[in-house]
PDB file of C-alpha atoms in Angstrom:
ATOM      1  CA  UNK A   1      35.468  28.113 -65.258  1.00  0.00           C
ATOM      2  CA  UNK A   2      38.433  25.826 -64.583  1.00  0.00           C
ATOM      3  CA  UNK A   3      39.354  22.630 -65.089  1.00  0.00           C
ATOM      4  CA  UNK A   4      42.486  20.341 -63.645  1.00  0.00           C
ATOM      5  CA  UNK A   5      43.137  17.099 -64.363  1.00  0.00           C
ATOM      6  CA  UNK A   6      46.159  14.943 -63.587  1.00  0.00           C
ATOM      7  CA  UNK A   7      46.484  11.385 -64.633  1.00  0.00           C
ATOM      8  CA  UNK A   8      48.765   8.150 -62.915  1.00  0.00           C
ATOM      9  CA  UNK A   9      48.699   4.503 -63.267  1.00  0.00           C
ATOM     10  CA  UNK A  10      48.797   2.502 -60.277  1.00  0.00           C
ATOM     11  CA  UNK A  11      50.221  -0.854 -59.643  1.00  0.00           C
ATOM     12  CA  UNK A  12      47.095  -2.426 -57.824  1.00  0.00           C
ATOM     13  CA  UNK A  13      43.191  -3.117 -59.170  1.00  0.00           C
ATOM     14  CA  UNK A  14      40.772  -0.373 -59.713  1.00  0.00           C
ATOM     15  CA  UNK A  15      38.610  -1.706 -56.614  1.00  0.00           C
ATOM     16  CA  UNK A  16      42.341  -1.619 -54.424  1.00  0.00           C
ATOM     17  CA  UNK A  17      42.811   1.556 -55.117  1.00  0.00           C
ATOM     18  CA  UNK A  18      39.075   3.047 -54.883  1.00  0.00           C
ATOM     19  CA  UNK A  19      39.115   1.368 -51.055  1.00  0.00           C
ATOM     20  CA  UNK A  20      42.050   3.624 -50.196  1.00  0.00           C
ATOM     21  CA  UNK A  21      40.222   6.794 -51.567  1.00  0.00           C
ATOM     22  CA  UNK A  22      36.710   5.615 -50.004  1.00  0.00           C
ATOM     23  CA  UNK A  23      38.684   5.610 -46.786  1.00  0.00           C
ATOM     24  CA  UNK A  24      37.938   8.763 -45.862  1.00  0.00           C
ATOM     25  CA  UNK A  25      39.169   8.445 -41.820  1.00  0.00           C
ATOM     26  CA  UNK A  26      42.515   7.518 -42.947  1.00  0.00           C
ATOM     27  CA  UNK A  27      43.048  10.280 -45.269  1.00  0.00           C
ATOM     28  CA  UNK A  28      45.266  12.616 -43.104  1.00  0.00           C
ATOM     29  CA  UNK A  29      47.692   9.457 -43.192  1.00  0.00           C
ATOM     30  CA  UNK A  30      48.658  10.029 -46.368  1.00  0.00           C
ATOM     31  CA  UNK A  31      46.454  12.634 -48.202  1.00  0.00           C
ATOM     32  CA  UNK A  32      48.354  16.280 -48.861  1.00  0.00           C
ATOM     33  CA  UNK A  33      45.072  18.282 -50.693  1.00  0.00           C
ATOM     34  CA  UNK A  34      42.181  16.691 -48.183  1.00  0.00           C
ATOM     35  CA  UNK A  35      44.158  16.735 -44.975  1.00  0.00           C
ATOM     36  CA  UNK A  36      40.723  15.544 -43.171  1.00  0.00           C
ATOM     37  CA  UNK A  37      37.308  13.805 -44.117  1.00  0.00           C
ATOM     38  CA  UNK A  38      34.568  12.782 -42.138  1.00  0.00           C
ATOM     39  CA  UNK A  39      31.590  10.890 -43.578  1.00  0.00           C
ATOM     40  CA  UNK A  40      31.011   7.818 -45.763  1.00  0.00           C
ATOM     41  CA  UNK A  41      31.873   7.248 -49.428  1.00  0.00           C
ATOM     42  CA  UNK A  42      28.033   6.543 -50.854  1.00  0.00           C
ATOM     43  CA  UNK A  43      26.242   8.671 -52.972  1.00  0.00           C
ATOM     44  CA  UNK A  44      24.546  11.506 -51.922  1.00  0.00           C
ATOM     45  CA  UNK A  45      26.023  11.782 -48.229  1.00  0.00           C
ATOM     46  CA  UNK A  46      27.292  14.899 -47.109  1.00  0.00           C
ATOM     47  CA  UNK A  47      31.429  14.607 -45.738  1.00  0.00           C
ATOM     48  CA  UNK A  48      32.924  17.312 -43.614  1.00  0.00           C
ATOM     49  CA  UNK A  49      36.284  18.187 -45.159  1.00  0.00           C
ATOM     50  CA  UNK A  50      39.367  20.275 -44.408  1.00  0.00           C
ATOM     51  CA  UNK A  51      41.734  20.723 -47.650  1.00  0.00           C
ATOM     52  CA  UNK A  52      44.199  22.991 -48.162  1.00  0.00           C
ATOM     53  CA  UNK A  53      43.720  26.555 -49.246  1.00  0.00           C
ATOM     54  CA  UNK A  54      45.890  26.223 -52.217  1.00  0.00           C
ATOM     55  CA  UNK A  55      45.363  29.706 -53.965  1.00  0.00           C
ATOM     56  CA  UNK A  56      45.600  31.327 -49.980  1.00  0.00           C
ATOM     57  CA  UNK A  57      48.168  31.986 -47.838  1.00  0.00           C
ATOM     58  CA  UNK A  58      51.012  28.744 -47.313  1.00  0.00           C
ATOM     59  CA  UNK A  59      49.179  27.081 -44.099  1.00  0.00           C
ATOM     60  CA  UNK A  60      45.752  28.088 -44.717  1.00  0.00           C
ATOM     61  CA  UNK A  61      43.089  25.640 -44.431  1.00  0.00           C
ATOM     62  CA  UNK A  62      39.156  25.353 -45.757  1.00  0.00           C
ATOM     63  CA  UNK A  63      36.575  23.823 -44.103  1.00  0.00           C
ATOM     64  CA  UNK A  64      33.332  22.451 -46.293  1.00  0.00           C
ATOM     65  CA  UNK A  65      31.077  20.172 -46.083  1.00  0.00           C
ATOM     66  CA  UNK A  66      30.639  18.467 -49.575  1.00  0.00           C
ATOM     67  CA  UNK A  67      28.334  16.256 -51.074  1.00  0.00           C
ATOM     68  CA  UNK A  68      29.352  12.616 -52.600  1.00  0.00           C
ATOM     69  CA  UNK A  69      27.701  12.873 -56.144  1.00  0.00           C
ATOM     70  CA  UNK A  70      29.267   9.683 -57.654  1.00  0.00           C
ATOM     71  CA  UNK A  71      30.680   6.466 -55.180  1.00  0.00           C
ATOM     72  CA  UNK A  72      30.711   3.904 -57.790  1.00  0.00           C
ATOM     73  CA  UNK A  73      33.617   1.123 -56.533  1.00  0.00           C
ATOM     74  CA  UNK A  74      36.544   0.458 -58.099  1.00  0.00           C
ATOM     75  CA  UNK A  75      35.109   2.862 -61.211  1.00  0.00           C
ATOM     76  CA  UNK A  76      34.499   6.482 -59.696  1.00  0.00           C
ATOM     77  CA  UNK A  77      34.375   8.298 -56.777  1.00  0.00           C
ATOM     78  CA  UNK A  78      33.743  12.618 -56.402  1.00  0.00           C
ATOM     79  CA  UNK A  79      32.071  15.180 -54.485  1.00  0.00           C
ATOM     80  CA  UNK A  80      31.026  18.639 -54.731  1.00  0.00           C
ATOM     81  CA  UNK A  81      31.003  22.025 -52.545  1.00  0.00           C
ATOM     82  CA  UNK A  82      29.677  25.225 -52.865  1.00  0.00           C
ATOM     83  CA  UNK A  83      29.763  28.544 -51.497  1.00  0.00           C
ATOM     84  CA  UNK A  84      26.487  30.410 -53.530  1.00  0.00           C
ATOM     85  CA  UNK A  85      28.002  32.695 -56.257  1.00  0.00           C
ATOM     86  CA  UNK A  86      31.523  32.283 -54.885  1.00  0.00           C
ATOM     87  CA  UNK A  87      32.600  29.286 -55.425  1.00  0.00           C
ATOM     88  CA  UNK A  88      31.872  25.683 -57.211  1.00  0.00           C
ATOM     89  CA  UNK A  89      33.451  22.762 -57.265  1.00  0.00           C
ATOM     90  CA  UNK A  90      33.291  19.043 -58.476  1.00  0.00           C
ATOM     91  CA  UNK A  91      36.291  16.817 -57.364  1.00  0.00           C
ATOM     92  CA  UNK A  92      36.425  13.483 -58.508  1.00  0.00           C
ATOM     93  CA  UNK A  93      38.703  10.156 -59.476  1.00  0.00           C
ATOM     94  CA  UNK A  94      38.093   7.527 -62.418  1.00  0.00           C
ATOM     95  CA  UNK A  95      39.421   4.780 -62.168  1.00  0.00           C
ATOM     96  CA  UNK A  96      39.812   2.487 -65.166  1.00  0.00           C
ATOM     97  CA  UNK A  97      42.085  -0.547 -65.397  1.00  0.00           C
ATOM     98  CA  UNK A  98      45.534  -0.319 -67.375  1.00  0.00           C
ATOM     99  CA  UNK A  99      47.185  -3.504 -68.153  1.00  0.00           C
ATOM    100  CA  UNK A 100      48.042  -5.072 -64.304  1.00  0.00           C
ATOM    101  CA  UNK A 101      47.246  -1.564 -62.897  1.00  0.00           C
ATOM    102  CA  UNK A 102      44.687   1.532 -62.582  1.00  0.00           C
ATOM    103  CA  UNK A 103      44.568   4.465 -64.668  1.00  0.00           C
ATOM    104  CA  UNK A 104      43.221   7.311 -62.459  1.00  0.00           C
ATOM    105  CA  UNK A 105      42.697  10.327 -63.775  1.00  0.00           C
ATOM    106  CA  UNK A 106      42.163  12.890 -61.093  1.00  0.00           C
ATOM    107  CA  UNK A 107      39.758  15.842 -62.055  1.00  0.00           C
ATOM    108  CA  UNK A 108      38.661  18.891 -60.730  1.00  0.00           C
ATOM    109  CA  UNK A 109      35.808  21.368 -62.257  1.00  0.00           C
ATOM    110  CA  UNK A 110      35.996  24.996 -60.226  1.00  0.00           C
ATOM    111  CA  UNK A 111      33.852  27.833 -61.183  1.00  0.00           C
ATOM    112  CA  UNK A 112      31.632  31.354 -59.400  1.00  0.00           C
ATOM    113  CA  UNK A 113      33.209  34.923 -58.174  1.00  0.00           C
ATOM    114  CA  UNK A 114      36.233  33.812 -56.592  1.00  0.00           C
ATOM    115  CA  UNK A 115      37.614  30.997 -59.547  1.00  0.00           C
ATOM    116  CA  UNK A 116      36.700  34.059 -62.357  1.00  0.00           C
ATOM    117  CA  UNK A 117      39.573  36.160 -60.754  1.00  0.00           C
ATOM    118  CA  UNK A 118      41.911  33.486 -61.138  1.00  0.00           C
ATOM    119  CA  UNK A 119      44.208  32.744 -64.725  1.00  0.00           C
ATOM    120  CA  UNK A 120      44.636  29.482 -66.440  1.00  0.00           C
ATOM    121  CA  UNK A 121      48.703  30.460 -65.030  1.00  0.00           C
ATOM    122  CA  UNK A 122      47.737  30.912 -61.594  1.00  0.00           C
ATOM    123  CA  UNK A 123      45.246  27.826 -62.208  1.00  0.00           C
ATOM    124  CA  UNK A 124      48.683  25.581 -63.054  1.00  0.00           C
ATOM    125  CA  UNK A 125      51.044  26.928 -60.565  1.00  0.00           C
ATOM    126  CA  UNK A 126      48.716  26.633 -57.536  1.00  0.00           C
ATOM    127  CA  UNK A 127      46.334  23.651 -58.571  1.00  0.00           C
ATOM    128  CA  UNK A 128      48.240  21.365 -60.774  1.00  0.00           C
ATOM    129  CA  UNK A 129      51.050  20.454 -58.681  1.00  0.00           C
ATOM    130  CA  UNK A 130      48.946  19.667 -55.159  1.00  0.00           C
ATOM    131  CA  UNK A 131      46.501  17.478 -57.255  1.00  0.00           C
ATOM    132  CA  UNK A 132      49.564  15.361 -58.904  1.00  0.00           C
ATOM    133  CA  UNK A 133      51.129  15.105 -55.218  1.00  0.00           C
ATOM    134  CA  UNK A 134      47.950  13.393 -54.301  1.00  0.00           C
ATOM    135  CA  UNK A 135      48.404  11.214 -57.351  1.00  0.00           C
ATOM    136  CA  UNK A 136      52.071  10.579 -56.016  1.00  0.00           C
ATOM    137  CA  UNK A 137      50.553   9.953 -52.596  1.00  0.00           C
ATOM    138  CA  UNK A 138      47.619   7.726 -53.207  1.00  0.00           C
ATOM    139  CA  UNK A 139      50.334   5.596 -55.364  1.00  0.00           C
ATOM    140  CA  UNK A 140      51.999   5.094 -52.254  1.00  0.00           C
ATOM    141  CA  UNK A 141      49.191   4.250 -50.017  1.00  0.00           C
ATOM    142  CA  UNK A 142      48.480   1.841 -52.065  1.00  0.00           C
ATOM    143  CA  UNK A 143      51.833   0.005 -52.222  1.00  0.00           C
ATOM    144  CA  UNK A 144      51.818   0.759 -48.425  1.00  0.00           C
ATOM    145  CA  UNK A 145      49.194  -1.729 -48.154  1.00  0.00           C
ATOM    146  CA  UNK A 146      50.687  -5.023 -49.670  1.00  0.00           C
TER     147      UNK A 146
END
């Protein structure tokens, strides 16, 4: 099993910056992990996604329909995929409020077959990076929006 998590503070309210992740039909404005979601933000509903293959070839795309398993405005939002044996996953945001900002710490839980072949190096160089671009993205959404 994996684990990534990235942290950033944003200039705008916890509930500002969970309605720009909620968004799901704007995120290939500004998203560079989940380059398309369809669905709603409430738990339990199932969202079609396309995200970037990040261990795969440069280009390369997935396509998975996840599960929301915590919506919780302005405090929390993730989902969850699997592939049976192959793959896990739990991808998530909390969102707690830092002085006239948001903390968000960005999180992501990956485990089966396929995460097993892969090294806490590999882990860093592939993951760590696209999730802390999202971080540097969603910061700018945000401020996009004032």
């Amino acid at each position: 099993m994996h684990s990534i998590r990235t942290e950033a503070v944003i200039p705008a309210s916890p509930d500002r910056v969970y309605s720009v992740l909620a968004d799901f039909a704007r995120y290939p404005e500004w998203n560079p992990l989940n380059l398309e979601a369809r669905g709603e933000a409430r738990l339990g509903v199932r969202v079609a996604m396309v995200f970037r293959d990040l261990p795969g070839k440069p280009g390369a795309v997935i396509r998975q329909t996840v599960r929301i398993v915590a919506a919780e405005p302005g405090r929390e939002l993730a989902w969850a995929g699997h592939v049976p044996l192959i793959f896990k996953g739990r991808h998530g945001f909390l969102l707690a409020p830092e002085g006239a900002g948001t903390r968000v710490v960005h999180t992501e839980v990956l485990s089966g077959l396929l995460p097993s072949t892969w090294s806490a190096a590999r882990v860093a160089r592939d993951f760590t990076p696209a999730y802390e671009a999202v971080n540097t993205a969603l910061a700018a959404r945000v401020a996009s929006l004032d």
